Amino acid sequence: GEDVKPFTPEKTKEIVMSLQQPAVFCNMVDDWPALHWNVKYLSAVLEGKTIQFRLGLKTVDLVPQFETSCSYVEATLEEFLAWSCGQPSCLSGPFSCYDYSKYWAYADYKYIARIFEDKPEIFQDVRWSDFGFPGRSGKESTLWIGSEGANTPCHLDSYGCNLVLQVQGRKRWHLFPPGDTSFLYPTRIPYEESSIFSKVNIANPDLKRFPEFRNSTAHVVTLSPGQVLLVPRHWWHYVESIDPVTVSLNSWIELDADHEARVEEAITRMLVCAIKSAENPSDGDLWLNPTEVEATSHEINLQYLNKAVSAYLKCQEASVSGQACSSSIGAKQRTNAPCKRKRREVGCEPESCTLLTQECDFPTPKAEELQKIPFGPHLVQVLPQSHKTSGMGAVAVERVGGDLLHENEGEHFGKLHCKRKRLLTSNDCEIAAHQMDSDCSPCTSQTALSTNDLLDCLVNPRVISVVAQLLLERMRV
């Protein structure tokens, strides 16, 4: 007979929308065709189509390797698979300049709607309807393909919560609660819409520069194929691939709180772009993340801010009056891929992006309506480490044979981050960067404040939150 899932879609959605700590769903996707999306299968589906890979070095540094300091190549999945297996044919391919023993490669943030636009039938392989979100499929999801060591710097997402399905290989997630934000030294350089980065290299923290990081508490989990991780709103996360090849996919779930977050993001964009654009561009500071392509003008940024404020106030009015939000807008939101990052590759221009104009949807259940969260073999808590973060290792939480396993896996932790390099958009080999901005030099004594020092204070999440509240109060008057 047909497999019975441990939770109904309604119960699963209730858990997703209410749970304020990370957890892993098990036995929820066994019948999803997407579980067959290993690299070999995807390579056959793409039929030689190239995608962009981000590359970094497998060496430890005290500085996080942001996307501004990585190399980039265009390659097919077949070429990536051959390279990750160490095949001699890679000596002449796009990865020829990158020794697999020294480098990792990551095809990240690949919108499934874009890369499979000529094969829309594949969208139905992903069934987020099982999690209580009918109509949400692969079209509203993002694909991630990496080699061993591929990683994403520690950051939090300004919008929504996150559901992540592991398909091939394993990934280790290091998560920190929103309350640890000050311990993680937030920065908006490099600037990217909706991502607040940490200045701390989680794999090798510089405790002399960032002593408060000692006070943070990591929740660490190794995600295996078939498991789905829930990353709650505003949880920090550093993610690393620990197997030779990994494939995962995710979908960001919109929340009511996103309306205020969009106002905060619009204020941040306006300030960062205005101040950094006024600097001398010859100083070599790569402040804009590659995902942003270019700095938007003051006029466009002001439009973003006004749209964000209008959407927030409209949602508040609807909430007070008890009216349902526009069904047409709601339908559009459910059928369009959410713009977590405003990537130009998916046509998310200021005129067309729904990011700042989404209406109320997915209301968070009231506390009194929630039942006790059913933790157990099908919903596993990602528990905090038993000790404060020290940089010497991490406690991973894994499910093996239905039991929780607490395992010290520090031998994997601290190997994978890379020395900073200049942004390379060609196949030039190993051009080392000798120029760092003032925020990224672990040895330089601070003799004078930089623009980035000012911005770290000016657009600190706590400051921006206060500014947003003042702006919204002004609009209400």
XYZ file of C-alpha atoms in Angstrom:
477
model
C 0.000 0.000 0.000
C 0.866 3.665 -0.195
C 3.255 4.909 2.476
C 1.600 6.953 5.207
C 3.599 10.038 6.156
C 4.171 10.726 9.860
C 2.480 14.155 9.681
C -0.395 15.488 7.653
C 0.269 18.558 5.481
C -1.772 20.675 7.894
C 0.193 19.502 10.936
C 3.508 19.886 9.132
C 2.703 23.465 8.141
C 1.703 24.226 11.731
C 5.103 22.957 12.886
C 6.998 24.895 10.218
C 5.193 28.163 10.930
C 5.461 27.958 14.716
C 8.718 26.213 15.593
C 11.396 28.633 16.739
C 14.302 26.198 16.804
C 15.895 24.114 14.021
C 14.622 20.586 13.527
C 14.935 17.760 11.019
C 11.930 16.068 9.405
C 12.461 12.374 8.637
C 10.395 9.975 6.539
C 8.461 12.790 4.876
C 9.826 12.662 1.313
C 10.436 8.966 0.625
C 8.111 9.072 -2.391
C 9.484 12.309 -3.898
C 10.991 11.758 -7.375
C 13.472 14.534 -6.462
C 15.308 12.039 -4.244
C 16.745 10.641 -7.487
C 18.321 13.992 -8.395
C 21.937 12.962 -8.003
C 24.553 14.726 -10.126
C 24.672 11.931 -12.695
C 20.898 12.108 -13.216
C 20.840 15.914 -13.369
C 23.709 15.888 -15.843
C 21.655 13.700 -18.199
C 18.603 15.955 -17.808
C 20.579 19.132 -18.536
C 22.120 17.566 -21.673
C 25.364 19.541 -21.647
C 23.963 22.846 -20.399
C 26.575 24.847 -18.505
C 26.090 26.455 -15.116
C 28.320 28.680 -13.022
C 30.463 27.217 -10.249
C 32.085 29.165 -7.428
C 35.530 27.910 -6.411
C 37.586 28.357 -3.265
C 40.665 26.933 -1.624
C 40.543 24.175 0.987
C 42.846 26.051 3.340
C 42.096 27.518 6.736
C 42.137 31.262 7.278
C 40.897 33.583 10.009
C 38.856 35.481 7.425
C 35.581 34.154 5.944
C 35.743 33.577 2.220
C 32.915 35.667 0.842
C 31.679 35.368 -2.725
C 33.636 38.510 -3.624
C 36.870 36.590 -3.040
C 36.070 33.429 -5.017
C 36.848 32.267 -8.539
C 34.094 31.423 -11.045
C 33.874 29.047 -14.022
C 31.144 27.917 -16.415
C 30.981 24.126 -16.718
C 28.638 21.213 -17.316
C 27.670 18.834 -14.533
C 29.480 16.102 -16.442
C 32.692 18.132 -16.280
C 32.111 18.838 -12.599
C 31.559 15.148 -11.846
C 34.704 14.146 -13.739
C 36.713 16.789 -11.872
C 35.370 15.736 -8.483
C 36.374 12.146 -9.290
C 39.885 13.186 -10.308
C 39.572 12.043 -13.936
C 42.476 12.985 -16.272
C 40.056 14.496 -18.811
C 39.784 17.524 -16.524
C 43.306 18.583 -17.477
C 41.896 20.479 -20.450
C 38.422 21.424 -19.216
C 37.086 24.465 -17.336
C 38.412 23.057 -14.046
C 41.927 22.494 -15.462
C 43.415 25.310 -13.373
C 41.958 24.015 -10.122
C 43.495 21.008 -8.378
C 40.674 19.014 -6.745
C 42.866 18.334 -3.730
C 43.207 22.087 -3.160
C 39.875 23.492 -4.329
C 36.175 23.035 -3.778
C 33.439 23.961 -6.260
C 29.886 25.064 -5.554
C 26.969 25.617 -7.937
C 24.802 27.478 -5.442
C 21.549 29.441 -5.605
C 20.525 27.831 -8.901
C 16.844 28.537 -9.386
C 15.208 25.372 -10.670
C 12.660 27.411 -12.628
C 15.519 28.922 -14.591
C 17.850 26.013 -15.268
C 14.995 23.642 -16.170
C 12.832 26.222 -17.956
C 12.648 23.985 -21.045
C 11.663 20.938 -18.934
C 8.828 22.216 -16.692
C 7.602 18.689 -16.018
C 10.544 18.192 -13.657
C 9.106 20.801 -11.269
C 6.581 18.238 -10.030
C 9.405 16.051 -8.671
C 9.445 18.410 -5.668
C 6.293 18.274 -3.548
C 6.274 20.930 -0.853
C 2.514 20.353 -0.681
C 3.374 17.534 1.745
C 4.593 20.274 4.103
C 1.337 22.191 3.866
C 2.155 24.490 0.945
C -0.069 23.434 -1.971
C 1.102 24.542 -5.376
C 4.712 24.926 -4.238
C 7.014 22.679 -6.264
C 10.462 22.718 -7.786
C 9.518 25.930 -9.576
C 9.665 27.707 -6.209
C 12.885 25.975 -5.148
C 16.627 26.397 -5.439
C 19.292 23.802 -6.282
C 22.731 23.452 -4.668
C 25.512 21.203 -6.022
C 28.928 21.078 -4.373
C 32.136 19.142 -3.909
C 33.734 18.256 -0.588
C 34.609 21.428 1.280
C 32.125 23.667 -0.553
C 30.698 26.111 1.952
C 28.555 29.164 2.491
C 29.868 31.855 4.887
C 27.917 32.270 8.100
C 24.901 34.523 7.561
C 21.242 34.977 8.375
C 18.409 35.426 5.880
C 16.343 38.554 6.425
C 13.173 36.995 5.018
C 11.162 33.903 5.807
C 12.105 30.513 7.152
C 13.850 27.807 5.153
C 13.100 24.167 4.279
C 16.113 22.233 2.980
C 16.015 18.749 1.430
C 19.251 16.777 1.248
C 19.382 14.619 -1.893
C 22.958 13.357 -2.351
C 25.870 13.283 0.093
C 25.874 14.992 3.462
C 26.082 18.595 4.565
C 26.910 19.894 8.001
C 24.948 22.874 9.274
C 26.214 25.100 12.085
C 23.253 27.159 13.337
C 23.144 29.998 15.866
C 19.973 31.527 17.369
C 18.912 35.122 16.661
C 19.896 36.039 20.206
C 23.547 35.381 19.308
C 23.601 38.122 16.656
C 25.894 40.477 18.588
C 28.319 37.599 19.254
C 28.630 36.966 15.493
C 29.665 40.530 14.570
C 27.144 41.217 11.795
C 28.230 43.119 8.690
C 26.628 44.205 5.405
C 29.933 44.199 3.526
C 29.846 42.495 1.109
C 26.365 43.874 0.527
C 23.613 41.578 -0.655
C 19.870 41.953 -0.453
C 18.445 39.829 2.382
C 21.726 38.360 3.666
C 23.457 39.605 6.812
C 26.946 38.103 7.020
C 29.087 37.367 10.066
C 32.644 38.705 10.170
C 33.663 35.542 12.036
C 35.058 32.543 10.196
C 33.048 29.868 11.989
C 35.510 27.164 10.905
C 38.482 29.038 12.381
C 37.351 31.957 14.567
C 39.734 34.795 15.356
C 38.967 35.144 19.053
C 41.385 38.038 19.475
C 39.398 40.200 17.058
C 36.006 38.695 17.922
C 36.150 37.706 21.622
C 32.360 37.778 22.069
C 32.076 34.800 19.722
C 32.975 32.696 22.768
C 29.509 33.458 24.102
C 27.691 32.009 21.093
C 26.030 28.603 21.171
C 26.085 26.477 18.034
C 23.431 23.947 17.070
C 25.132 21.501 14.702
C 23.523 18.847 12.534
C 24.755 16.650 9.709
C 21.950 16.412 7.158
C 21.709 13.113 5.256
C 19.800 12.230 2.062
C 16.049 12.115 2.552
C 16.056 14.462 5.526
C 14.524 17.948 5.518
C 15.945 20.667 7.761
C 13.826 23.531 9.042
C 15.860 26.715 9.531
C 13.650 29.107 11.519
C 13.496 32.841 10.891
C 16.713 34.785 11.519
C 18.804 31.780 12.574
C 22.438 32.193 11.541
C 23.919 29.315 9.546
C 27.255 28.186 8.154
C 26.968 25.222 5.773
C 29.669 22.870 4.506
C 29.674 19.820 2.204
C 31.427 16.873 3.837
C 31.110 14.250 1.079
C 32.779 14.210 -2.380
C 29.557 15.345 -4.091
C 26.469 16.884 -2.510
C 23.072 17.884 -3.887
C 20.366 19.679 -1.941
C 17.378 21.857 -2.699
C 15.414 24.318 -0.650
C 12.463 26.668 -0.582
C 12.043 29.848 1.474
C 8.653 30.176 3.168
C 7.227 33.687 3.432
C 6.214 35.004 6.866
C 4.124 37.961 8.022
C 7.236 39.384 9.701
C 8.815 39.765 6.255
C 6.878 42.986 5.677
C 8.794 44.822 8.368
C 12.026 43.090 7.330
C 11.599 44.485 3.797
C 11.430 48.003 5.209
C 14.652 47.350 7.121
C 16.340 45.921 4.039
C 15.294 48.916 1.934
C 16.794 51.300 4.505
C 20.003 49.263 4.576
C 20.296 49.208 0.770
C 19.792 52.961 0.589
C 22.516 53.691 3.153
C 25.089 51.165 1.955
C 24.766 52.098 -1.715
C 24.890 55.834 -0.987
C 27.953 55.683 1.225
C 29.966 53.033 -0.628
C 29.208 54.530 -4.039
C 30.706 57.807 -2.828
C 34.028 56.118 -2.060
C 36.928 56.051 -4.468
C 36.306 52.914 -6.564
C 40.042 52.448 -7.102
C 40.626 51.342 -3.510
C 39.919 47.733 -4.493
C 37.146 47.200 -1.950
C 34.789 44.654 -3.508
C 31.837 45.696 -1.377
C 29.027 44.555 -3.683
C 28.328 40.832 -3.757
C 28.398 39.282 -7.276
C 24.702 38.414 -6.844
C 23.861 42.125 -6.874
C 25.645 42.866 -10.176
C 25.609 46.639 -9.691
C 24.742 49.315 -7.162
C 21.267 50.719 -7.679
C 20.729 54.467 -7.816
C 19.425 56.582 -4.963
C 16.151 57.106 -6.836
C 15.546 53.384 -7.305
C 16.475 52.684 -3.682
C 13.974 55.307 -2.553
C 11.336 53.540 -4.658
C 12.166 50.272 -2.880
C 11.768 51.978 0.476
C 8.401 53.506 -0.387
C 7.098 50.216 -1.793
C 8.218 48.371 1.325
C 6.563 50.885 3.652
C 3.343 50.870 1.588
C 3.168 47.062 1.598
C 3.734 46.974 5.358
C 1.032 49.546 6.088
C -1.416 47.855 3.713
C -0.914 44.536 5.446
C -1.406 46.175 8.844
C -4.645 47.758 7.676
C -5.901 44.435 6.365
C -5.000 42.763 9.651
C -6.804 45.368 11.737
C -9.943 45.332 9.591
C -9.975 41.555 9.488
C -10.102 41.535 5.711
C -8.411 38.797 3.729
C -5.614 39.849 1.430
C -6.176 40.105 -2.290
C -6.686 36.644 -3.751
C -5.073 37.652 -7.009
C -1.931 38.855 -5.287
C -1.895 35.772 -3.093
C -2.167 33.499 -6.102
C 0.678 35.324 -7.805
C 2.841 34.917 -4.721
C 2.186 31.196 -4.580
C 3.059 30.643 -8.212
C 6.179 32.802 -8.426
C 9.543 31.717 -7.087
C 10.307 33.832 -4.006
C 13.138 36.298 -4.636
C 15.330 35.493 -1.679
C 18.183 37.224 -3.440
C 17.488 39.697 -6.201
C 19.422 37.785 -8.805
C 19.343 39.326 -12.260
C 19.563 35.835 -13.763
C 15.913 35.276 -12.877
C 14.795 38.664 -14.184
C 14.196 40.207 -10.788
C 14.378 43.868 -11.771
C 13.076 46.727 -9.603
C 9.939 47.029 -11.769
C 9.067 43.332 -11.678
C 10.329 42.056 -8.358
C 7.504 41.012 -6.034
C 9.876 41.013 -3.072
C 8.731 44.398 -1.776
C 5.066 44.168 -2.717
C 4.017 40.732 -1.471
C 0.766 40.707 0.468
C -0.117 38.873 3.655
C 0.064 35.130 3.317
C 0.882 32.068 5.442
C -0.369 33.613 8.722
C 1.475 32.418 11.794
C -0.857 30.444 14.070
C -1.614 31.994 17.453
C 0.251 30.482 20.373
C -2.923 29.225 22.044
C -3.876 27.377 18.855
C -0.660 25.414 18.712
C -0.418 21.922 20.056
C 2.722 20.541 21.613
C 5.439 20.016 19.002
C 5.622 16.253 18.320
C 9.350 15.652 18.600
C 10.352 12.036 18.108
C 11.778 9.752 15.409
C 10.080 11.750 12.635
C 10.908 15.241 13.933
C 14.360 15.500 15.490
C 15.502 18.553 17.430
C 18.834 20.127 16.509
C 20.129 20.586 20.028
C 22.693 23.149 21.191
C 26.218 22.101 21.915
C 26.818 21.078 25.485
C 29.589 23.673 25.700
C 30.134 27.176 24.368
C 31.661 27.603 20.934
C 35.432 27.379 21.148
C 36.495 26.785 17.569
C 38.088 23.491 18.643
C 35.289 21.255 17.474
C 31.537 20.868 17.154
C 28.938 18.474 18.418
C 26.854 17.110 15.569
C 23.367 15.728 16.009
C 22.657 12.806 13.722
C 19.982 10.167 13.377
C 21.301 6.651 13.003
C 18.823 3.804 13.031
C 16.146 5.986 14.581
C 18.273 7.115 17.549
C 19.821 10.457 18.300
C 23.584 10.359 18.144
C 25.770 13.056 19.675
C 29.157 12.891 18.055
C 32.218 15.110 18.263
C 33.129 15.737 14.645
C 35.687 18.454 15.127
C 38.112 16.710 12.823
C 36.035 17.975 9.883
C 35.638 21.428 11.362
C 38.246 24.010 10.505
C 39.660 22.473 7.315
C 37.454 23.884 4.677
C 37.628 27.650 4.553
C 39.756 29.342 1.975
C 42.261 32.141 1.756
C 40.832 35.251 0.182
C 41.411 35.685 -3.545
C 40.459 38.328 -6.021
C 37.185 37.802 -7.829
C 38.029 35.906 -11.004
C 35.548 35.554 -13.836
C 37.786 33.578 -16.176
C 39.951 30.481 -15.926
C 43.064 32.351 -14.813
C 44.955 30.077 -12.483
C 45.518 30.738 -8.777
C 45.891 34.524 -8.852
C 46.279 35.259 -5.156
C 44.822 38.403 -3.669
C 47.253 40.543 -1.729
C 44.775 43.305 -1.089
C 42.209 43.116 1.706
C 39.837 45.733 2.953
C 40.297 47.063 6.438
C 37.639 44.768 7.864
C 39.390 41.632 6.646
C 42.994 42.093 7.691
C 43.538 40.068 10.864
C 46.939 41.618 11.607
C 46.521 45.320 10.836
C 46.081 47.495 13.888
C 43.168 49.892 13.642
C 44.771 53.327 13.556
C 41.811 55.039 11.879
C 38.162 54.317 11.310
C 37.163 53.181 7.825
C 33.929 53.573 5.921
C 33.168 49.938 6.658
C 33.655 50.528 10.386
C 31.042 53.282 10.225
C 28.664 51.112 8.176
C 28.955 48.195 10.599
C 27.533 50.518 13.256
C 25.153 52.482 11.061
C 23.434 49.471 9.474
C 23.715 47.175 12.468
C 20.450 45.178 12.642
C 19.532 46.767 15.988
C 20.011 50.296 14.627
C 18.120 49.602 11.402
C 15.231 48.119 13.392
C 14.889 51.354 15.373
C 15.086 53.488 12.213
C 12.406 51.350 10.541
C 10.086 51.781 13.542
C 10.582 55.559 13.475
C 9.834 55.699 9.736
C 6.694 53.601 10.101
C 5.481 55.745 13.001
C 6.011 58.844 10.827
C 3.931 57.289 8.035
C 1.119 56.364 10.418
C 0.892 59.982 11.558
